[in-house]
Coordinates of C-alpha atoms in Angstrom, one line a residue:
Chain A
M1197 CA -2.2 -22.4 20.6
V1198 CA -4.1 -19.2 21.0
C1199 CA -1.0 -17.2 20.0
L1200 CA -0.6 -19.2 16.8
F1201 CA -4.2 -18.7 16.0
H1202 CA -3.6 -14.9 16.4
I1203 CA -0.4 -15.0 14.1
L1204 CA -2.5 -17.0 11.5
L1205 CA -5.4 -14.3 11.9
C1206 CA -2.8 -11.6 11.2
F1207 CA -1.4 -13.5 8.0
L1208 CA -5.0 -13.7 6.7
L1209 CA -5.6 -10.0 7.5
I1210 CA -2.5 -9.2 5.4
V1211 CA -3.7 -11.4 2.5
I1212 CA -7.0 -9.7 2.6
Q1213 CA -5.6 -6.3 2.7
T1214 CA -3.3 -6.9 -0.3
V1215 CA -5.4 -8.9 -2.6
I1216 CA -9.2 -8.1 -1.8
F1217 CA -8.7 -4.2 -1.5
S1218 CA -7.2 -4.2 -5.0
Y1219 CA -10.7 -5.1 -6.3
F1220 CA -11.8 -1.7 -5.0
P1221 CA -9.2 0.7 -6.6
Y1222 CA -11.1 3.8 -5.6
L1223 CA -10.9 2.9 -2.0
P1224 CA -7.7 3.9 -0.1
S1225 CA -5.6 1.3 1.4
C1226 CA -6.1 0.4 5.1
D1227 CA -3.9 -1.2 7.8
L1228 CA -6.1 -4.0 9.1
I1229 CA -3.5 -5.2 11.5
V1230 CA -3.7 -2.0 13.7
P1231 CA -7.1 -2.5 15.0
F1232 CA -6.3 -6.2 15.8
M1233 CA -3.2 -5.0 17.7
V1234 CA -5.4 -2.5 19.7
F1235 CA -7.7 -5.3 20.5
L1236 CA -4.9 -7.7 21.5
S1237 CA -3.2 -4.9 23.6
V1238 CA -6.5 -4.7 25.6
H1239 CA -7.0 -8.4 26.2
R1240 CA -3.8 -10.3 26.1
S1241 CA -0.5 -10.6 28.0
L1242 CA 2.6 -8.6 27.2
E1243 CA 4.7 -11.4 26.2
E1244 CA 2.1 -12.9 23.6
L1245 CA 1.8 -9.2 22.3
V1246 CA 5.5 -9.0 21.7
L1247 CA 5.5 -12.2 19.7
V1248 CA 2.5 -11.5 17.6
S1249 CA 3.4 -8.0 16.8
S1250 CA 7.1 -9.1 15.9
I1251 CA 5.9 -11.7 13.6
S1252 CA 3.2 -9.7 12.1
G1253 CA 5.4 -6.6 11.7
L1254 CA 8.1 -8.6 10.0
I1255 CA 5.5 -10.1 7.5
M1256 CA 4.2 -6.6 6.9
D1257 CA 7.7 -5.1 6.3
A1258 CA 8.7 -8.0 4.0
V1259 CA 5.4 -7.8 2.0
S1260 CA 5.1 -4.0 1.8
G1261 CA 8.5 -3.6 0.3
G1262 CA 9.2 -0.5 2.5
L1263 CA 11.6 0.2 5.2
L1264 CA 12.7 -2.8 7.2
G1265 CA 11.4 -2.0 10.8
L1266 CA 8.8 0.3 9.9
H1267 CA 5.8 -1.9 10.7
L1268 CA 7.9 -3.8 13.3
S1269 CA 8.4 -0.8 15.4
M1270 CA 5.1 0.9 14.6
Y1271 CA 3.1 -2.1 16.1
I1272 CA 5.1 -2.3 19.3
W1273 CA 4.7 1.6 19.7
V1274 CA 0.9 1.0 19.0
I1275 CA 0.9 -1.6 21.9
F1276 CA 2.9 0.8 24.2
F1277 CA 0.5 3.6 23.5
V1278 CA -2.6 1.4 24.0
K1279 CA -1.2 -0.2 27.3
T1280 CA -0.4 3.3 28.5
M1281 CA -4.0 4.4 27.5
T1282 CA -5.5 1.6 29.8
K1283 CA -3.6 2.9 32.8
F1284 CA -6.0 6.0 32.6
F1285 CA -9.2 4.4 31.1
Y1286 CA -11.1 1.3 31.9
P1287 CA -10.6 -0.9 28.8
E1288 CA -14.1 -2.5 28.9
N1289 CA -15.7 1.0 28.8
N1290 CA -17.5 2.0 25.6
V1291 CA -16.0 5.6 25.8
F1292 CA -12.5 3.9 25.6
R1293 CA -13.6 1.6 22.8
I1294 CA -14.9 4.6 20.7
I1295 CA -11.8 7.0 21.2
V1296 CA -9.0 4.4 21.2
I1297 CA -9.1 3.8 17.3
P1298 CA -9.1 7.4 16.2
V1299 CA -6.3 8.1 18.6
V1300 CA -4.3 5.1 17.5
V1301 CA -4.9 5.7 13.7
F1302 CA -3.8 9.4 14.1
F1303 CA -0.7 8.2 16.0
V1304 CA 0.0 5.6 13.2
F1305 CA -0.4 8.3 10.6
F1306 CA 1.8 10.6 12.4
F1307 CA 4.6 7.9 13.1
M1308 CA 4.5 6.9 9.2
L1309 CA 4.5 10.4 7.9
M1310 CA 7.3 11.5 10.1
V1311 CA 9.4 8.5 8.9
E1312 CA 8.5 9.1 5.2
C1313 CA 8.9 13.0 5.5
G1314 CA 12.3 12.4 7.4
L1315 CA 13.4 10.5 4.5
L1316 CA 12.2 12.8 1.7
S1317 CA 13.2 16.0 3.2
G1318 CA 16.7 14.6 3.7
G1319 CA 16.9 16.0 7.3
E1320 CA 16.0 19.5 6.4
F1321 CA 13.6 21.0 8.9
K1322 CA 12.1 23.5 6.5
Q1323 CA 11.5 20.9 3.8
L1324 CA 10.1 18.6 6.4
V1325 CA 7.4 21.0 7.5
F1326 CA 6.5 21.7 3.8
I1327 CA 6.2 18.1 3.0
L1328 CA 4.2 17.3 6.1
K1329 CA 1.6 20.2 5.4
L1330 CA 1.3 18.7 1.9
K1331 CA 0.9 15.2 3.0
L1332 CA -1.7 16.2 5.8
V1333 CA -3.9 17.6 3.2
V1334 CA -3.4 14.6 0.7
F1335 CA -3.9 12.0 3.4
F1336 CA -7.0 13.5 5.3
P1337 CA -9.6 11.5 3.4
V1338 CA -7.3 8.3 3.9
F1339 CA -7.1 9.1 7.6
V1340 CA -11.0 9.3 7.9
W1341 CA -11.4 6.0 5.8
N1342 CA -8.9 4.2 8.1
V1343 CA -10.7 5.4 11.3
M1344 CA -14.0 4.1 9.9
V1345 CA -12.6 0.7 8.7
S1346 CA -10.5 0.2 11.7
S1347 CA -13.4 1.0 14.3
L1348 CA -15.7 -1.3 12.5
L1349 CA -13.0 -4.1 12.8
F1350 CA -12.2 -3.4 16.3
W1351 CA -15.8 -3.4 17.4
F1352 CA -16.3 -6.8 15.4
F1353 CA -13.4 -8.2 17.3
C1354 CA -14.9 -7.0 20.7
V1355 CA -18.3 -8.4 19.9
V1356 CA -16.8 -11.9 19.0
D1357 CA -14.7 -11.8 22.2
I1358 CA -17.8 -10.8 24.4
K1359 CA -19.7 -13.7 22.8
N1360 CA -16.9 -16.2 23.3
R1361 CA -16.7 -15.3 26.9
L1362 CA -20.5 -15.6 27.5
F1363 CA -20.5 -18.9 25.7
R1364 CA -17.5 -20.1 27.7
N1365 CA -19.4 -19.1 31.0
L1366 CA -22.6 -20.8 30.0
W1367 CA -20.7 -24.0 29.1
Chain B
M610 CA 4.8 -13.2 40.0
S611 CA 5.7 -9.5 40.5
Y612 CA 9.3 -10.4 39.6
K613 CA 8.1 -12.0 36.3
K614 CA 5.9 -9.1 35.4
N615 CA 8.7 -6.7 35.9
L616 CA 11.0 -8.7 33.8
F617 CA 8.6 -8.8 30.8
T618 CA 8.1 -5.0 31.2
V619 CA 11.8 -4.5 31.0
I620 CA 12.0 -7.0 28.0
F621 CA 9.1 -5.0 26.4
F622 CA 11.0 -1.7 26.6
V623 CA 14.1 -3.3 25.3
V624 CA 12.1 -4.7 22.2
I625 CA 10.7 -1.1 21.6
I626 CA 14.3 0.4 21.7
F627 CA 15.7 -2.4 19.4
Y628 CA 12.9 -2.3 16.8
T629 CA 13.2 1.6 16.6
L630 CA 16.9 1.1 16.0
I631 CA 16.3 -1.4 13.3
L632 CA 14.0 1.3 11.7
F633 CA 16.6 4.0 12.0
T634 CA 19.4 1.7 10.7
S635 CA 17.5 0.6 7.7
S636 CA 16.3 4.1 6.7
K637 CA 20.2 5.0 6.5
W638 CA 21.0 1.6 4.7
P639 CA 17.8 0.4 2.8
V640 CA 19.8 -2.5 1.2
L641 CA 19.4 -4.4 4.7
G642 CA 15.6 -5.2 3.8
T643 CA 16.1 -6.4 0.3
S644 CA 16.9 -10.1 1.0
L645 CA 14.0 -10.3 3.5
N646 CA 11.7 -8.8 0.9
R647 CA 12.7 -11.2 -1.7
A648 CA 12.2 -14.2 0.7
A649 CA 8.8 -12.8 1.6
L650 CA 7.9 -12.6 -2.2
V651 CA 8.6 -16.2 -2.6
V652 CA 6.5 -17.2 0.2
V653 CA 3.6 -14.8 0.2
A654 CA 3.1 -14.2 -3.6
P655 CA 1.8 -17.9 -4.4
I656 CA -0.7 -17.4 -1.5
Q657 CA -1.6 -13.9 -2.8
E658 CA -2.2 -15.4 -6.5
C659 CA -4.3 -18.2 -5.2
T660 CA -6.5 -15.9 -3.3
Y661 CA -6.6 -13.4 -6.2
R662 CA -7.8 -16.4 -8.6
L663 CA -10.2 -17.5 -5.9
V664 CA -11.7 -14.1 -5.4
S665 CA -11.7 -13.5 -9.2
V666 CA -14.1 -16.7 -9.5
L667 CA -16.2 -15.6 -6.4
W668 CA -16.4 -12.1 -8.0
G669 CA -17.5 -13.4 -11.4
V670 CA -20.0 -15.7 -9.6
I671 CA -21.5 -12.6 -7.6
N672 CA -21.4 -10.5 -10.9
N673 CA -22.9 -13.1 -13.3
Y674 CA -25.1 -15.1 -11.0
V675 CA -26.2 -13.5 -7.5
L676 CA -27.0 -10.1 -9.1
V677 CA -28.8 -11.5 -12.1
V678 CA -30.9 -13.8 -9.8
S679 CA -31.8 -10.9 -7.5
A680 CA -32.7 -8.7 -10.5
A681 CA -34.8 -11.6 -11.9
K682 CA -36.8 -11.7 -8.5
E683 CA -37.6 -7.9 -9.0
N684 CA -38.7 -8.1 -12.5
E685 CA -38.2 -11.1 -14.8
V686 CA -39.4 -9.4 -17.9
L687 CA -37.3 -6.3 -17.3
K688 CA -34.2 -8.6 -16.7
K689 CA -34.7 -10.5 -19.8
E690 CA -35.1 -7.2 -21.9
L691 CA -32.0 -5.7 -20.2
K692 CA -29.9 -8.7 -20.8
L693 CA -30.8 -9.1 -24.4
I694 CA -31.1 -5.6 -25.7
S695 CA -30.1 -2.7 -23.5
R696 CA -27.5 -3.8 -21.2
P697 CA -24.8 -6.3 -21.8
D698 CA -23.9 -8.5 -18.9
S699 CA -20.8 -7.8 -16.9
E700 CA -18.9 -10.7 -18.6
Y701 CA -19.3 -8.9 -21.9
I702 CA -18.2 -5.6 -20.3
E703 CA -15.2 -7.2 -18.7
T704 CA -14.2 -8.9 -22.0
K705 CA -14.6 -5.6 -24.0
L706 CA -12.5 -3.7 -21.4
A707 CA -9.9 -6.4 -21.3
N708 CA -9.8 -6.4 -25.1
S709 CA -9.4 -2.7 -25.1
R710 CA -6.6 -2.8 -22.7
L711 CA -4.8 -5.6 -24.7
R712 CA -5.2 -3.7 -27.8
D713 CA -3.6 -0.8 -26.3
L714 CA -0.7 -2.9 -25.0
L715 CA -0.4 -4.5 -28.6
K716 CA -0.2 -1.2 -30.2
L717 CA 2.4 -0.1 -27.7
K718 CA 4.3 -3.3 -28.3
R719 CA 4.5 -2.5 -31.9
N720 CA 5.9 1.0 -31.4
I721 CA 8.7 -0.2 -29.2
S722 CA 11.7 -1.6 -30.9
Q723 CA 12.9 -3.6 -27.7
N724 CA 11.3 -6.8 -26.6
V725 CA 8.4 -6.7 -24.2
V726 CA 6.7 -9.3 -21.8
A727 CA 3.0 -8.7 -21.1
A728 CA 2.2 -9.3 -17.5
E729 CA -0.9 -9.1 -15.1
V730 CA -0.8 -7.3 -11.8
I731 CA -1.9 -10.0 -8.9
A732 CA -1.5 -7.9 -5.8
E733 CA -1.0 -4.4 -4.5
D734 CA 1.1 -3.1 -1.7
S735 CA 0.0 -3.6 1.8
S736 CA 1.2 -0.2 3.0
F737 CA -0.3 3.1 1.9
L738 CA 3.0 4.9 2.2
S739 CA 5.1 2.7 -0.3
H740 CA 3.7 2.1 -3.7
T741 CA 4.5 -1.3 -5.2
V742 CA 2.5 -4.0 -7.1
I743 CA 3.3 -7.7 -7.7
I744 CA 3.1 -9.0 -11.5
N745 CA 2.9 -12.6 -12.4
K746 CA 6.0 -12.7 -14.4
G747 CA 9.7 -13.2 -13.1
N748 CA 13.1 -14.7 -13.9
D749 CA 11.4 -17.5 -15.9
D750 CA 10.0 -15.1 -18.4
G751 CA 13.3 -13.1 -18.9
I752 CA 12.5 -10.3 -16.3
G753 CA 15.4 -8.9 -14.4
E754 CA 15.8 -6.2 -11.8
K755 CA 15.7 -2.5 -13.2
F756 CA 13.5 -3.3 -16.2
P757 CA 10.9 -0.4 -17.0
V758 CA 7.3 -1.3 -16.7
I759 CA 4.7 0.6 -18.9
T760 CA 1.1 0.6 -20.1
G761 CA -0.6 2.2 -23.1
A762 CA -1.1 5.4 -21.1
G763 CA 2.4 5.8 -19.8
V764 CA 5.2 4.9 -17.4
V765 CA 4.1 2.6 -14.5
G766 CA 7.5 2.1 -12.7
L767 CA 10.5 -0.2 -12.3
V768 CA 11.1 -3.8 -11.4
T769 CA 12.9 -4.0 -8.1
E770 CA 12.9 -7.5 -7.1
V771 CA 12.5 -10.7 -9.2
V772 CA 12.0 -14.4 -8.2
N773 CA 11.2 -17.3 -10.5
S774 CA 7.6 -16.4 -11.3
Y775 CA 6.9 -13.0 -9.8
S776 CA 8.4 -9.6 -9.7
R777 CA 7.7 -6.6 -7.5
V778 CA 7.3 -3.3 -9.3
L779 CA 8.1 0.0 -7.8
L780 CA 5.5 2.6 -8.9
I781 CA 6.5 6.1 -9.9
T782 CA 4.4 7.5 -7.1
D783 CA 6.6 5.8 -4.6
P784 CA 8.9 8.3 -2.7
R785 CA 11.9 6.0 -3.5
S786 CA 11.2 6.3 -7.4
S787 CA 13.0 8.8 -9.8
V788 CA 12.8 9.2 -13.5
D789 CA 14.7 11.5 -15.7
A790 CA 12.2 13.6 -17.6
F791 CA 11.4 16.7 -19.4
V792 CA 8.5 19.1 -20.2
Q793 CA 7.2 17.9 -23.7
R794 CA 6.5 21.6 -24.8
N795 CA 9.9 23.3 -24.0
R796 CA 12.2 20.5 -23.2
T797 CA 12.8 21.7 -19.6
R798 CA 14.5 19.0 -17.7
G799 CA 14.0 17.5 -14.3
V800 CA 13.6 14.5 -12.2
V801 CA 10.2 12.9 -11.6
E802 CA 10.0 11.7 -7.9
G803 CA 7.2 10.1 -6.2
C804 CA 5.6 12.0 -3.4
G805 CA 3.0 9.5 -2.0
G806 CA -0.9 9.5 -2.7
N807 CA -1.4 9.2 -6.4
F808 CA 1.0 12.0 -7.3
C809 CA 4.5 12.6 -8.4
S810 CA 6.5 15.7 -8.6
L811 CA 9.1 17.1 -11.1
E812 CA 12.2 18.2 -9.1
Y813 CA 15.3 20.3 -9.7
V814 CA 13.3 22.6 -12.0
L815 CA 14.9 26.0 -12.1
R816 CA 12.4 28.9 -10.7
N817 CA 12.7 30.9 -14.0
R818 CA 11.6 27.9 -16.2
D819 CA 8.4 28.1 -17.9
V820 CA 6.2 25.2 -16.6
N821 CA 2.4 25.5 -16.6
I822 CA -0.5 23.5 -15.6
G823 CA -1.7 21.0 -18.2
D824 CA 2.0 20.4 -19.6
M825 CA 2.9 16.9 -20.6
I826 CA 5.9 15.4 -18.8
I827 CA 7.7 12.7 -20.8
S828 CA 10.7 10.4 -20.1
S829 CA 14.0 11.7 -21.4
G830 CA 15.6 8.3 -21.7
L831 CA 18.8 9.9 -20.3
D832 CA 18.5 7.7 -17.1
G833 CA 19.2 4.6 -19.4
V834 CA 16.3 2.9 -18.0
F835 CA 13.1 4.2 -19.3
P836 CA 12.4 4.6 -23.2
K837 CA 12.7 8.1 -24.5
G838 CA 9.3 9.9 -25.1
M839 CA 7.2 7.9 -22.8
N840 CA 4.2 9.8 -21.2
I841 CA 4.7 10.2 -17.4
G842 CA 2.0 12.6 -16.2
I843 CA 0.3 16.0 -16.6
V844 CA 1.3 19.1 -14.5
S845 CA -1.5 19.6 -11.9
K846 CA 0.1 22.3 -9.8
V847 CA 3.2 24.5 -9.7
F848 CA 4.6 25.7 -6.3
R849 CA 6.9 28.7 -6.6
C850 CA 8.1 29.8 -3.1
D851 CA 9.2 33.4 -2.4
S852 CA 12.7 32.3 -1.9
G853 CA 15.1 29.6 -3.4
F854 CA 16.3 28.6 -6.9
L855 CA 14.0 25.8 -7.6
Q856 CA 10.2 25.4 -8.2
R857 CA 8.2 22.3 -7.2
V858 CA 5.8 20.8 -9.8
L859 CA 3.1 18.4 -8.9
I860 CA 2.3 15.9 -11.6
D861 CA -0.8 13.5 -12.0
P862 CA 0.4 10.4 -13.5
C863 CA -1.0 9.4 -17.0
A864 CA -1.2 5.7 -16.2
K865 CA -4.1 5.1 -13.6
L866 CA -1.7 3.4 -11.0
D867 CA -4.4 2.8 -8.6
A868 CA -6.3 0.5 -11.0
V869 CA -3.6 -0.9 -13.1
Q870 CA -4.1 -4.4 -14.4
D871 CA -2.2 -5.3 -17.5
V872 CA 1.3 -4.0 -18.0
L873 CA 4.3 -4.5 -20.3
V874 CA 7.8 -5.1 -19.0
V875 CA 10.4 -3.7 -21.4
V876 CA 13.5 -6.1 -21.8
P877 CA 16.3 -3.7 -22.5
T878 CA 18.9 -4.5 -25.2
H879 CA 21.6 -3.7 -22.7
N880 CA 21.5 -4.6 -19.0
P881 CA 20.5 -1.3 -17.1
L882 CA 22.3 -2.4 -14.0
D883 CA 25.4 -1.6 -16.0
N884 CA 24.3 2.1 -15.5
F885 CA 24.7 1.7 -11.7

């Protein structure tokens, strides 16, 4: 039931991302699923994570019209990345909560740019380096914007989760 | 318990490898994702359109009611004065802007000998790397794949997927897009390819060709898809490396692709798929 709720929430985030952001054409687009995946990676079990990330990744791949498997593999790598980070940091620690989003967003950008540059360069290393440099300059403001929005969303999920737990204990 | 946990860890790693293989395979053979994308368009586009309409209504309410009420609280007299004399309300501005856009499209429609279908953009792409939009016209309106999409300002992109009432348009800034073009000033030919962000690049231009910042790039019509002479963009930067035969030209598209709302889909007299 909780898993179904998370899948529906992912679907809602995708609709918000595709329709509501189009009302603000001067704001760069932002992947709202990423902070949600980070939140789930900290709080939910591995089997639920695989299911939610697979379904939301598949929907994102289908909706974005990009490469099949881009979001599918990106979200699973994000989960792996965050799960690995939780081996070294205590997940409820605020320091972890502050650094995890910039690190994950950087990882996501790097992953997507490598995939895209690999395609554009046709496998030529020199070309790949040139395009990567160009892209890093172009996408730096987008990166900053993504970190801000994702951090806000991640903290929102954390606060809602803490309140839920408090409410459950009081009850 | 431990056995179960280990099993899930192994499954997790298998899933990682499997998904990465899917990505690798689809980057080599992009056709694999097409039917999935088409199925998703059928399911997601109506929901996107409903949300778009709902948000439009809410946006109208916010603009026309809430902001006016809050302004009224601040200064009732000033509000009346602004509304009546100095500042037209947002509905009027919206109507005026829509009127201007539609006039541009009508003018363009008269200049084009082929049939055109006017459409509205209802959703943008969810990913920042691929650049596509969804329009509210499809098979039922006579639109097919590989039909060019334009605005009064210039070329927008190409229809890539069509269902009954919706179509997906690949914008010229998408890395998978390419348009045969030339520099208007001296007819230097090249291929305009998307390079992410809001830019395109003119590729395969010989190093010794004269291309300057500010030059207009127009479609050549030789690709058999886009009409000849449509504005594509203006040269914003020229990269000439120390070595190599070619130069790289960065183009700023004429059509404001990040804020495009009303478009025209050109229905060709011959099927563009015949060219492929």
